[in-house]
Amino acid sequence: MIEELQRCWLGILWHVFVLAIVFAQTAVPEQLPPPEQLKPIDGYYAVAGLDHEGRGYFGTLLISKYGSNYVCTWLLESGVTCKGVGMRDGNDLVVAGLTGGNICVFRLTITAVDGKPRLAGKYATGDLQGSEVLTWLRGLSL
């Protein structure tokens, strides 16, 4: 009974999550101000991506400021994690990380939707490439 309830709740959360991503991707990104006027990007993001075979995946991403760099932790619905460190280069965030013993590199362009950060770009791991859209969920403080 408890397992059935958990599966039910996970199913409901999954559908809400997917609808939120689809809705967020239809919003038109705004141009960001010059880098010196940019707002912080640290926080929680919804991840919607396409792997090298065009299959979709979803998850969450935590971006935390660490000095002048960023620590990034992805957790995908499949249970796959990727942890990395990145640096901001103007309106781009460049991250190098590890997932399952493989090196992955991300280049994500920072834009804004309704005044909140939105990141989109590509990644490479080995000889494979994919793409992701990261939609703002909330900041680090409750």
mmCIF file of N, CA and C in Angstrom:
data_model
loop_
_atom_site.group_PDB
_atom_site.id
_atom_site.type_symbol
_atom_site.label_atom_id
_atom_site.label_comp_id
_atom_site.label_asym_id
_atom_site.label_seq_id
_atom_site.Cartn_x
_atom_site.Cartn_y
_atom_site.Cartn_z
ATOM 1 N N MET A 1 0.822 -1.191 0.000
ATOM 2 C CA MET A 1 0.000 0.000 0.000
ATOM 3 C C MET A 1 0.874 1.266 0.000
ATOM 4 N N ILE A 2 1.884 1.287 0.859
ATOM 5 C CA ILE A 2 2.758 2.466 0.935
ATOM 6 C C ILE A 2 3.521 2.635 -0.367
ATOM 7 N N GLU A 3 3.987 1.522 -0.952
ATOM 8 C CA GLU A 3 4.710 1.605 -2.222
ATOM 9 C C GLU A 3 3.818 2.141 -3.329
ATOM 10 N N GLU A 4 2.548 1.733 -3.317
ATOM 11 C CA GLU A 4 1.616 2.229 -4.323
ATOM 12 C C GLU A 4 1.398 3.733 -4.172
ATOM 13 N N LEU A 5 1.277 4.204 -2.936
ATOM 14 C CA LEU A 5 1.119 5.638 -2.693
ATOM 15 C C LEU A 5 2.361 6.403 -3.137
ATOM 16 N N GLN A 6 3.536 5.845 -2.839
ATOM 17 C CA GLN A 6 4.774 6.508 -3.254
ATOM 18 C C GLN A 6 4.849 6.593 -4.766
ATOM 19 N N ARG A 7 4.512 5.502 -5.459
ATOM 20 C CA ARG A 7 4.525 5.516 -6.923
ATOM 21 C C ARG A 7 3.515 6.516 -7.471
ATOM 22 N N CYS A 8 2.368 6.589 -6.837
ATOM 23 C CA CYS A 8 1.329 7.536 -7.263
ATOM 24 C C CYS A 8 1.841 8.973 -7.129
ATOM 25 N N TRP A 9 2.414 9.293 -5.967
ATOM 26 C CA TRP A 9 2.936 10.639 -5.736
ATOM 27 C C TRP A 9 4.077 10.956 -6.694
ATOM 28 N N LEU A 10 4.959 9.988 -6.918
ATOM 29 C CA LEU A 10 6.050 10.208 -7.859
ATOM 30 C C LEU A 10 5.510 10.465 -9.255
ATOM 31 N N GLY A 11 4.464 9.726 -9.638
ATOM 32 C CA GLY A 11 3.848 9.943 -10.945
ATOM 33 C C GLY A 11 3.249 11.333 -11.064
ATOM 34 N N ILE A 12 2.562 11.758 -10.026
ATOM 35 C CA ILE A 12 1.958 13.099 -10.034
ATOM 36 C C ILE A 12 3.048 14.161 -10.100
ATOM 37 N N LEU A 13 4.076 14.034 -9.260
ATOM 38 C CA LEU A 13 5.171 15.008 -9.260
ATOM 39 C C LEU A 13 5.866 15.043 -10.615
ATOM 40 N N TRP A 14 6.061 13.873 -11.212
ATOM 41 C CA TRP A 14 6.708 13.796 -12.510
ATOM 42 C C TRP A 14 5.918 14.576 -13.557
ATOM 43 N N HIS A 15 4.599 14.399 -13.595
ATOM 44 C CA HIS A 15 3.781 15.104 -14.578
ATOM 45 C C HIS A 15 3.766 16.607 -14.332
ATOM 46 N N VAL A 16 3.700 17.034 -13.086
ATOM 47 C CA VAL A 16 3.767 18.463 -12.767
ATOM 48 C C VAL A 16 5.106 19.032 -13.209
ATOM 49 N N PHE A 17 6.170 18.291 -12.940
ATOM 50 C CA PHE A 17 7.507 18.722 -13.318
ATOM 51 C C PHE A 17 7.622 18.900 -14.832
ATOM 52 N N VAL A 18 7.154 17.909 -15.592
ATOM 53 C CA VAL A 18 7.223 17.973 -17.049
ATOM 54 C C VAL A 18 6.410 19.157 -17.575
ATOM 55 N N LEU A 19 5.214 19.368 -17.045
ATOM 56 C CA LEU A 19 4.398 20.505 -17.484
ATOM 57 C C LEU A 19 5.082 21.831 -17.170
ATOM 58 N N ALA A 20 5.727 21.914 -16.005
ATOM 59 C CA ALA A 20 6.438 23.147 -15.641
ATOM 60 C C ALA A 20 7.578 23.418 -16.609
ATOM 61 N N ILE A 21 8.305 22.378 -16.992
ATOM 62 C CA ILE A 21 9.409 22.536 -17.938
ATOM 63 C C ILE A 21 8.890 22.982 -19.304
ATOM 64 N N VAL A 22 7.864 22.331 -19.785
ATOM 65 C CA VAL A 22 7.302 22.686 -21.094
ATOM 66 C C VAL A 22 6.824 24.129 -21.085
ATOM 67 N N PHE A 23 6.116 24.535 -20.029
ATOM 68 C CA PHE A 23 5.628 25.907 -19.934
ATOM 69 C C PHE A 23 6.793 26.891 -19.874
ATOM 70 N N ALA A 24 7.812 26.569 -19.075
ATOM 71 C CA ALA A 24 8.949 27.478 -18.914
ATOM 72 C C ALA A 24 9.715 27.642 -20.221
ATOM 73 N N GLN A 25 9.773 26.599 -21.037
ATOM 74 C CA GLN A 25 10.522 26.680 -22.282
ATOM 75 C C GLN A 25 9.797 27.494 -23.343
ATOM 76 N N THR A 26 8.518 27.736 -23.161
ATOM 77 C CA THR A 26 7.785 28.529 -24.147
ATOM 78 C C THR A 26 7.917 30.023 -23.881
ATOM 79 N N ALA A 27 8.401 30.398 -22.690
ATOM 80 C CA ALA A 27 8.589 31.817 -22.374
ATOM 81 C C ALA A 27 9.765 32.362 -23.193
ATOM 82 N N VAL A 28 9.695 33.617 -23.578
ATOM 83 C CA VAL A 28 10.742 34.234 -24.377
ATOM 84 C C VAL A 28 11.834 34.772 -23.455
ATOM 85 N N PRO A 29 13.102 34.314 -23.646
ATOM 86 C CA PRO A 29 14.192 34.804 -22.808
ATOM 87 C C PRO A 29 14.442 36.292 -23.029
ATOM 88 N N GLU A 30 14.828 36.972 -21.964
ATOM 89 C CA GLU A 30 15.173 38.385 -22.029
ATOM 90 C C GLU A 30 16.682 38.497 -22.177
ATOM 91 N N GLN A 31 17.140 39.589 -22.753
ATOM 92 C CA GLN A 31 18.572 39.838 -22.807
ATOM 93 C C GLN A 31 19.038 40.270 -21.420
ATOM 94 N N LEU A 32 20.182 39.765 -21.002
ATOM 95 C CA LEU A 32 20.727 40.126 -19.698
ATOM 96 C C LEU A 32 21.554 41.394 -19.817
ATOM 97 N N PRO A 33 21.680 42.129 -18.705
ATOM 98 C CA PRO A 33 22.535 43.314 -18.706
ATOM 99 C C PRO A 33 24.006 42.905 -18.807
ATOM 100 N N PRO A 34 24.907 43.879 -18.905
ATOM 101 C CA PRO A 34 26.341 43.567 -18.947
ATOM 102 C C PRO A 34 26.751 42.725 -17.735
ATOM 103 N N PRO A 35 27.831 41.915 -17.870
ATOM 104 C CA PRO A 35 28.250 41.002 -16.800
ATOM 105 C C PRO A 35 28.389 41.643 -15.427
ATOM 106 N N GLU A 36 28.864 42.880 -15.365
ATOM 107 C CA GLU A 36 29.051 43.519 -14.052
ATOM 108 C C GLU A 36 27.724 43.823 -13.352
ATOM 109 N N GLN A 37 26.614 43.780 -14.091
ATOM 110 C CA GLN A 37 25.304 44.045 -13.510
ATOM 111 C C GLN A 37 24.462 42.773 -13.342
ATOM 112 N N LEU A 38 25.056 41.612 -13.600
ATOM 113 C CA LEU A 38 24.299 40.369 -13.531
ATOM 114 C C LEU A 38 23.942 39.992 -12.102
ATOM 115 N N LYS A 39 22.781 39.417 -11.951
ATOM 116 C CA LYS A 39 22.335 38.931 -10.649
ATOM 117 C C LYS A 39 22.940 37.555 -10.400
ATOM 118 N N PRO A 40 22.980 37.125 -9.131
ATOM 119 C CA PRO A 40 23.510 35.790 -8.831
ATOM 120 C C PRO A 40 22.693 34.701 -9.527
ATOM 121 N N ILE A 41 23.372 33.613 -9.863
ATOM 122 C CA ILE A 41 22.692 32.491 -10.515
ATOM 123 C C ILE A 41 22.611 31.277 -9.599
ATOM 124 N N ASP A 42 23.152 31.385 -8.380
ATOM 125 C CA ASP A 42 23.125 30.216 -7.503
ATOM 126 C C ASP A 42 21.699 29.924 -7.063
ATOM 127 N N GLY A 43 21.358 28.629 -7.090
ATOM 128 C CA GLY A 43 20.025 28.196 -6.733
ATOM 129 C C GLY A 43 19.731 26.818 -7.293
ATOM 130 N N TYR A 44 18.460 26.448 -7.251
ATOM 131 C CA TYR A 44 17.995 25.157 -7.744
ATOM 132 C C TYR A 44 17.332 25.347 -9.101
ATOM 133 N N TYR A 45 17.594 24.417 -10.020
ATOM 134 C CA TYR A 45 17.071 24.481 -11.378
ATOM 135 C C TYR A 45 16.435 23.152 -11.774
ATOM 136 N N ALA A 46 15.413 23.234 -12.597
ATOM 137 C CA ALA A 46 14.848 22.044 -13.239
ATOM 138 C C ALA A 46 15.664 21.799 -14.503
ATOM 139 N N VAL A 47 16.054 20.551 -14.711
ATOM 140 C CA VAL A 47 16.859 20.168 -15.870
ATOM 141 C C VAL A 47 15.977 19.448 -16.879
ATOM 142 N N ALA A 48 16.023 19.886 -18.128
ATOM 143 C CA ALA A 48 15.386 19.168 -19.237
ATOM 144 C C ALA A 48 16.448 19.043 -20.316
ATOM 145 N N GLY A 49 16.793 17.812 -20.674
ATOM 146 C CA GLY A 49 17.878 17.628 -21.624
ATOM 147 C C GLY A 49 17.576 16.603 -22.688
ATOM 148 N N LEU A 50 18.437 16.606 -23.705
ATOM 149 C CA LEU A 50 18.421 15.602 -24.758
ATOM 150 C C LEU A 50 19.807 14.987 -24.816
ATOM 151 N N ASP A 51 19.875 13.649 -24.752
ATOM 152 C CA ASP A 51 21.175 12.997 -24.831
ATOM 153 C C ASP A 51 21.619 12.877 -26.288
ATOM 154 N N HIS A 52 22.744 12.221 -26.523
ATOM 155 C CA HIS A 52 23.320 12.124 -27.862
ATOM 156 C C HIS A 52 22.446 11.361 -28.849
ATOM 157 N N GLU A 53 21.478 10.587 -28.358
ATOM 158 C CA GLU A 53 20.562 9.866 -29.239
ATOM 159 C C GLU A 53 19.205 10.570 -29.376
ATOM 160 N N GLY A 54 19.094 11.769 -28.795
ATOM 161 C CA GLY A 54 17.853 12.517 -28.878
ATOM 162 C C GLY A 54 16.802 12.118 -27.861
ATOM 163 N N ARG A 55 17.181 11.279 -26.899
ATOM 164 C CA ARG A 55 16.243 10.882 -25.835
ATOM 165 C C ARG A 55 16.213 11.973 -24.766
ATOM 166 N N GLY A 56 15.004 12.269 -24.294
ATOM 167 C CA GLY A 56 14.834 13.277 -23.268
ATOM 168 C C GLY A 56 15.110 12.736 -21.875
ATOM 169 N N TYR A 57 15.559 13.603 -21.008
ATOM 170 C CA TYR A 57 15.736 13.261 -19.597
ATOM 171 C C TYR A 57 15.454 14.503 -18.758
ATOM 172 N N PHE A 58 15.192 14.281 -17.468
ATOM 173 C CA PHE A 58 14.848 15.356 -16.555
ATOM 174 C C PHE A 58 15.597 15.170 -15.242
ATOM 175 N N GLY A 59 15.660 16.235 -14.474
ATOM 176 C CA GLY A 59 16.301 16.158 -13.167
ATOM 177 C C GLY A 59 16.348 17.516 -12.519
ATOM 178 N N THR A 60 17.249 17.648 -11.561
ATOM 179 C CA THR A 60 17.454 18.918 -10.873
ATOM 180 C C THR A 60 18.944 19.238 -10.851
ATOM 181 N N LEU A 61 19.232 20.504 -10.695
ATOM 182 C CA LEU A 61 20.608 20.985 -10.623
ATOM 183 C C LEU A 61 20.702 21.986 -9.486
ATOM 184 N N LEU A 62 21.741 21.856 -8.683
ATOM 185 C CA LEU A 62 22.051 22.820 -7.633
ATOM 186 C C LEU A 62 23.319 23.554 -8.040
ATOM 187 N N ILE A 63 23.235 24.873 -8.142
ATOM 188 C CA ILE A 63 24.407 25.714 -8.421
ATOM 189 C C ILE A 63 24.695 26.516 -7.162
ATOM 190 N N SER A 64 25.904 26.351 -6.620
ATOM 191 C CA SER A 64 26.325 27.054 -5.401
ATOM 192 C C SER A 64 27.577 27.867 -5.690
ATOM 193 N N LYS A 65 27.574 29.112 -5.252
ATOM 194 C CA LYS A 65 28.750 29.978 -5.397
ATOM 195 C C LYS A 65 29.853 29.476 -4.476
ATOM 196 N N TYR A 66 31.084 29.417 -4.989
ATOM 197 C CA TYR A 66 32.239 28.980 -4.206
ATOM 198 C C TYR A 66 33.393 29.908 -4.553
ATOM 199 N N GLY A 67 33.546 30.969 -3.751
ATOM 200 C CA GLY A 67 34.522 32.003 -4.095
ATOM 201 C C GLY A 67 34.083 32.696 -5.363
ATOM 202 N N SER A 68 34.960 32.717 -6.364
ATOM 203 C CA SER A 68 34.571 33.309 -7.649
ATOM 204 C C SER A 68 34.089 32.242 -8.635
ATOM 205 N N ASN A 69 34.017 30.995 -8.188
ATOM 206 C CA ASN A 69 33.572 29.888 -9.036
ATOM 207 C C ASN A 69 32.225 29.358 -8.562
ATOM 208 N N TYR A 70 31.777 28.271 -9.181
ATOM 209 C CA TYR A 70 30.499 27.654 -8.836
ATOM 210 C C TYR A 70 30.674 26.143 -8.720
ATOM 211 N N VAL A 71 30.005 25.553 -7.750
ATOM 212 C CA VAL A 71 29.929 24.105 -7.625
ATOM 213 C C VAL A 71 28.556 23.698 -8.135
ATOM 214 N N CYS A 72 28.523 22.728 -9.048
ATOM 215 C CA CYS A 72 27.279 22.308 -9.684
ATOM 216 C C CYS A 72 27.055 20.820 -9.444
ATOM 217 N N THR A 73 25.842 20.468 -9.027
ATOM 218 C CA THR A 73 25.491 19.069 -8.786
ATOM 219 C C THR A 73 24.180 18.752 -9.482
ATOM 220 N N TRP A 74 24.259 17.862 -10.473
ATOM 221 C CA TRP A 74 23.087 17.388 -11.197
ATOM 222 C C TRP A 74 22.603 16.088 -10.571
ATOM 223 N N LEU A 75 21.296 15.919 -10.472
ATOM 224 C CA LEU A 75 20.685 14.644 -10.088
ATOM 225 C C LEU A 75 19.552 14.392 -11.072
ATOM 226 N N LEU A 76 19.741 13.377 -11.905
ATOM 227 C CA LEU A 76 18.749 13.071 -12.932
ATOM 228 C C LEU A 76 17.761 12.036 -12.438
ATOM 229 N N GLU A 77 16.594 11.977 -13.113
ATOM 230 C CA GLU A 77 15.533 11.060 -12.683
ATOM 231 C C GLU A 77 15.985 9.610 -12.750
ATOM 232 N N SER A 78 16.977 9.319 -13.553
ATOM 233 C CA SER A 78 17.498 7.952 -13.689
ATOM 234 C C SER A 78 18.414 7.569 -12.530
ATOM 235 N N GLY A 79 18.736 8.547 -11.664
ATOM 236 C CA GLY A 79 19.652 8.293 -10.558
ATOM 237 C C GLY A 79 21.082 8.703 -10.877
ATOM 238 N N VAL A 80 21.364 9.068 -12.119
ATOM 239 C CA VAL A 80 22.695 9.511 -12.523
ATOM 240 C C VAL A 80 22.987 10.857 -11.875
ATOM 241 N N THR A 81 24.212 11.021 -11.369
ATOM 242 C CA THR A 81 24.637 12.301 -10.813
ATOM 243 C C THR A 81 25.858 12.801 -11.565
ATOM 244 N N CYS A 82 26.027 14.094 -11.571
ATOM 245 C CA CYS A 82 27.222 14.725 -12.128
ATOM 246 C C CYS A 82 27.595 15.852 -11.180
ATOM 247 N N LYS A 83 28.844 15.868 -10.761
ATOM 248 C CA LYS A 83 29.327 16.938 -9.888
ATOM 249 C C LYS A 83 30.481 17.623 -10.582
ATOM 250 N N GLY A 84 30.454 18.964 -10.541
ATOM 251 C CA GLY A 84 31.511 19.692 -11.224
ATOM 252 C C GLY A 84 31.744 21.066 -10.637
ATOM 253 N N VAL A 85 32.760 21.704 -11.161
ATOM 254 C CA VAL A 85 33.084 23.073 -10.785
ATOM 255 C C VAL A 85 33.094 23.907 -12.052
ATOM 256 N N GLY A 86 32.580 25.132 -11.924
ATOM 257 C CA GLY A 86 32.479 25.968 -13.111
ATOM 258 C C GLY A 86 32.882 27.396 -12.852
ATOM 259 N N MET A 87 33.010 28.117 -13.947
ATOM 260 C CA MET A 87 33.317 29.545 -13.859
ATOM 261 C C MET A 87 32.409 30.296 -14.816
ATOM 262 N N ARG A 88 32.138 31.509 -14.427
ATOM 263 C CA ARG A 88 31.290 32.360 -15.242
ATOM 264 C C ARG A 88 32.178 33.156 -16.183
ATOM 265 N N ASP A 89 31.777 33.194 -17.439
ATOM 266 C CA ASP A 89 32.487 33.954 -18.452
ATOM 267 C C ASP A 89 31.458 34.851 -19.125
ATOM 268 N N GLY A 90 31.238 36.028 -18.541
ATOM 269 C CA GLY A 90 30.196 36.920 -19.047
ATOM 270 C C GLY A 90 28.835 36.298 -18.850
ATOM 271 N N ASN A 91 28.117 36.059 -19.943
ATOM 272 C CA ASN A 91 26.793 35.444 -19.876
ATOM 273 C C ASN A 91 26.833 33.940 -20.098
ATOM 274 N N ASP A 92 27.994 33.336 -19.903
ATOM 275 C CA ASP A 92 28.131 31.881 -20.023
ATOM 276 C C ASP A 92 28.626 31.302 -18.701
ATOM 277 N N LEU A 93 28.188 30.073 -18.430
ATOM 278 C CA LEU A 93 28.708 29.290 -17.319
ATOM 279 C C LEU A 93 29.360 28.061 -17.944
ATOM 280 N N VAL A 94 30.647 27.876 -17.670
ATOM 281 C CA VAL A 94 31.394 26.745 -18.199
ATOM 282 C C VAL A 94 31.719 25.835 -17.025
ATOM 283 N N VAL A 95 31.321 24.551 -17.129
ATOM 284 C CA VAL A 95 31.457 23.606 -16.021
ATOM 285 C C VAL A 95 32.158 22.343 -16.514
ATOM 286 N N ALA A 96 33.120 21.857 -15.720
ATOM 287 C CA ALA A 96 33.741 20.556 -15.958
ATOM 288 C C ALA A 96 33.400 19.676 -14.766
ATOM 289 N N GLY A 97 32.985 18.436 -15.031
ATOM 290 C CA GLY A 97 32.579 17.574 -13.929
ATOM 291 C C GLY A 97 32.812 16.104 -14.227
ATOM 292 N N LEU A 98 32.363 15.283 -13.283
ATOM 293 C CA LEU A 98 32.461 13.832 -13.406
ATOM 294 C C LEU A 98 31.091 13.214 -13.236
ATOM 295 N N THR A 99 30.805 12.240 -14.075
ATOM 296 C CA THR A 99 29.585 11.451 -13.938
ATOM 297 C C THR A 99 29.927 10.000 -14.231
ATOM 298 N N GLY A 100 29.766 9.154 -13.256
ATOM 299 C CA GLY A 100 30.065 7.735 -13.438
ATOM 300 C C GLY A 100 31.481 7.472 -13.897
ATOM 301 N N GLY A 101 32.440 8.279 -13.461
ATOM 302 C CA GLY A 101 33.828 8.104 -13.865
ATOM 303 C C GLY A 101 34.173 8.748 -15.194
ATOM 304 N N ASN A 102 33.197 9.332 -15.886
ATOM 305 C CA ASN A 102 33.434 10.011 -17.164
ATOM 306 C C ASN A 102 33.495 11.515 -16.950
ATOM 307 N N ILE A 103 34.388 12.164 -17.674
ATOM 308 C CA ILE A 103 34.489 13.621 -17.619
ATOM 309 C C ILE A 103 33.392 14.208 -18.503
ATOM 310 N N CYS A 104 32.732 15.258 -18.002
ATOM 311 C CA CYS A 104 31.723 15.959 -18.797
ATOM 312 C C CYS A 104 32.014 17.452 -18.741
ATOM 313 N N VAL A 105 31.781 18.139 -19.841
ATOM 314 C CA VAL A 105 32.018 19.573 -19.939
ATOM 315 C C VAL A 105 30.743 20.228 -20.456
ATOM 316 N N PHE A 106 30.317 21.295 -19.783
ATOM 317 C CA PHE A 106 29.096 22.025 -20.137
ATOM 318 C C PHE A 106 29.452 23.467 -20.487
ATOM 319 N N ARG A 107 28.782 24.018 -21.486
ATOM 320 C CA ARG A 107 28.823 25.454 -21.757
ATOM 321 C C ARG A 107 27.371 25.896 -21.855
ATOM 322 N N LEU A 108 26.958 26.703 -20.882
ATOM 323 C CA LEU A 108 25.559 27.104 -20.757
ATOM 324 C C LEU A 108 25.460 28.625 -20.841
ATOM 325 N N THR A 109 24.596 29.116 -21.709
ATOM 326 C CA THR A 109 24.387 30.554 -21.842
ATOM 327 C C THR A 109 23.295 30.986 -20.880
ATOM 328 N N ILE A 110 23.571 32.056 -20.147
ATOM 329 C CA ILE A 110 22.648 32.576 -19.139
ATOM 330 C C ILE A 110 21.771 33.645 -19.776
ATOM 331 N N THR A 111 20.458 33.446 -19.687
ATOM 332 C CA THR A 111 19.495 34.464 -20.098
ATOM 333 C C THR A 111 18.550 34.660 -18.912
ATOM 334 N N ALA A 112 17.452 35.308 -19.126
ATOM 335 C CA ALA A 112 16.475 35.499 -18.053
ATOM 336 C C ALA A 112 15.072 35.369 -18.612
ATOM 337 N N VAL A 113 14.184 34.808 -17.802
ATOM 338 C CA VAL A 113 12.762 34.722 -18.121
ATOM 339 C C VAL A 113 12.020 35.250 -16.894
ATOM 340 N N ASP A 114 11.217 36.272 -17.084
ATOM 341 C CA ASP A 114 10.503 36.910 -15.971
ATOM 342 C C ASP A 114 11.454 37.335 -14.865
ATOM 343 N N GLY A 115 12.648 37.801 -15.240
ATOM 344 C CA GLY A 115 13.622 38.286 -14.275
ATOM 345 C C GLY A 115 14.393 37.203 -13.535
ATOM 346 N N LYS A 116 14.165 35.944 -13.887
ATOM 347 C CA LYS A 116 14.855 34.829 -13.221
ATOM 348 C C LYS A 116 15.823 34.178 -14.202
ATOM 349 N N PRO A 117 16.974 33.705 -13.692
ATOM 350 C CA PRO A 117 17.949 33.117 -14.613
ATOM 351 C C PRO A 117 17.430 31.862 -15.304
ATOM 352 N N ARG A 118 17.859 31.686 -16.523
ATOM 353 C CA ARG A 118 17.583 30.482 -17.310
ATOM 354 C C ARG A 118 18.858 30.189 -18.075
ATOM 355 N N LEU A 119 19.302 28.955 -18.037
ATOM 356 C CA LEU A 119 20.532 28.569 -18.710
ATOM 357 C C LEU A 119 20.212 27.524 -19.769
ATOM 358 N N ALA A 120 20.895 27.597 -20.889
ATOM 359 C CA ALA A 120 20.693 26.622 -21.955
ATOM 360 C C ALA A 120 22.004 26.457 -22.707
ATOM 361 N N GLY A 121 22.276 25.233 -23.109
ATOM 362 C CA GLY A 121 23.495 25.006 -23.864
ATOM 363 C C GLY A 121 23.746 23.550 -24.132
ATOM 364 N N LYS A 122 25.019 23.240 -24.364
ATOM 365 C CA LYS A 122 25.424 21.898 -24.750
ATOM 366 C C LYS A 122 26.420 21.332 -23.755
ATOM 367 N N TYR A 123 26.555 20.007 -23.820
ATOM 368 C CA TYR A 123 27.573 19.335 -23.023
ATOM 369 C C TYR A 123 28.234 18.261 -23.859
ATOM 370 N N ALA A 124 29.425 17.859 -23.443
ATOM 371 C CA ALA A 124 30.143 16.776 -24.095
ATOM 372 C C ALA A 124 30.689 15.848 -23.022
ATOM 373 N N THR A 125 30.646 14.561 -23.316
ATOM 374 C CA THR A 125 31.270 13.555 -22.464
ATOM 375 C C THR A 125 31.831 12.494 -23.405
ATOM 376 N N GLY A 126 33.143 12.275 -23.335
ATOM 377 C CA GLY A 126 33.775 11.389 -24.307
ATOM 378 C C GLY A 126 33.577 11.956 -25.697
ATOM 379 N N ASP A 127 33.116 11.133 -26.643
ATOM 380 C CA ASP A 127 32.858 11.632 -27.993
ATOM 381 C C ASP A 127 31.367 11.895 -28.227
ATOM 382 N N LEU A 128 30.592 11.978 -27.139
ATOM 383 C CA LEU A 128 29.142 12.188 -27.227
ATOM 384 C C LEU A 128 28.781 13.619 -26.816
ATOM 385 N N GLN A 129 27.695 14.140 -27.381
ATOM 386 C CA GLN A 129 27.218 15.479 -27.040
ATOM 387 C C GLN A 129 25.722 15.456 -26.798
ATOM 388 N N GLY A 130 25.254 16.407 -26.002
ATOM 389 C CA GLY A 130 23.837 16.566 -25.733
ATOM 390 C C GLY A 130 23.545 18.022 -25.435
ATOM 391 N N SER A 131 22.310 18.303 -25.063
ATOM 392 C CA SER A 131 21.922 19.684 -24.755
ATOM 393 C C SER A 131 21.008 19.711 -23.535
ATOM 394 N N GLU A 132 20.994 20.863 -22.865
ATOM 395 C CA GLU A 132 20.154 21.027 -21.671
ATOM 396 C C GLU A 132 19.570 22.427 -21.606
ATOM 397 N N VAL A 133 18.401 22.504 -20.973
ATOM 398 C CA VAL A 133 17.777 23.772 -20.593
ATOM 399 C C VAL A 133 17.560 23.700 -19.092
ATOM 400 N N LEU A 134 18.020 24.715 -18.382
ATOM 401 C CA LEU A 134 17.907 24.763 -16.918
ATOM 402 C C LEU A 134 16.983 25.912 -16.540
ATOM 403 N N THR A 135 15.884 25.576 -15.892
ATOM 404 C CA THR A 135 14.861 26.549 -15.539
ATOM 405 C C THR A 135 14.873 26.781 -14.035
ATOM 406 N N TRP A 136 14.932 28.043 -13.634
ATOM 407 C CA TRP A 136 14.998 28.449 -12.239
ATOM 408 C C TRP A 136 13.835 27.866 -11.438
ATOM 409 N N LEU A 137 14.148 27.263 -10.287
ATOM 410 C CA LEU A 137 13.123 26.800 -9.359
ATOM 411 C C LEU A 137 13.058 27.701 -8.136
ATOM 412 N N ARG A 138 14.210 27.876 -7.481
ATOM 413 C CA ARG A 138 14.262 28.754 -6.303
ATOM 414 C C ARG A 138 15.699 29.002 -5.908
ATOM 415 N N GLY A 139 15.888 30.023 -5.066
ATOM 416 C CA GLY A 139 17.211 30.336 -4.545
ATOM 417 C C GLY A 139 17.622 29.363 -3.464
ATOM 418 N N LEU A 140 18.803 29.585 -2.903
ATOM 419 C CA LEU A 140 19.320 28.666 -1.894
ATOM 420 C C LEU A 140 18.682 28.849 -0.531
ATOM 421 N N SER A 141 18.200 30.049 -0.238
ATOM 422 C CA SER A 141 17.551 30.259 1.072
ATOM 423 C C SER A 141 16.056 30.029 0.954
ATOM 424 N N LEU A 142 15.476 29.512 2.029
ATOM 425 C CA LEU A 142 14.039 29.231 2.007
ATOM 426 C C LEU A 142 13.307 30.457 2.323
#
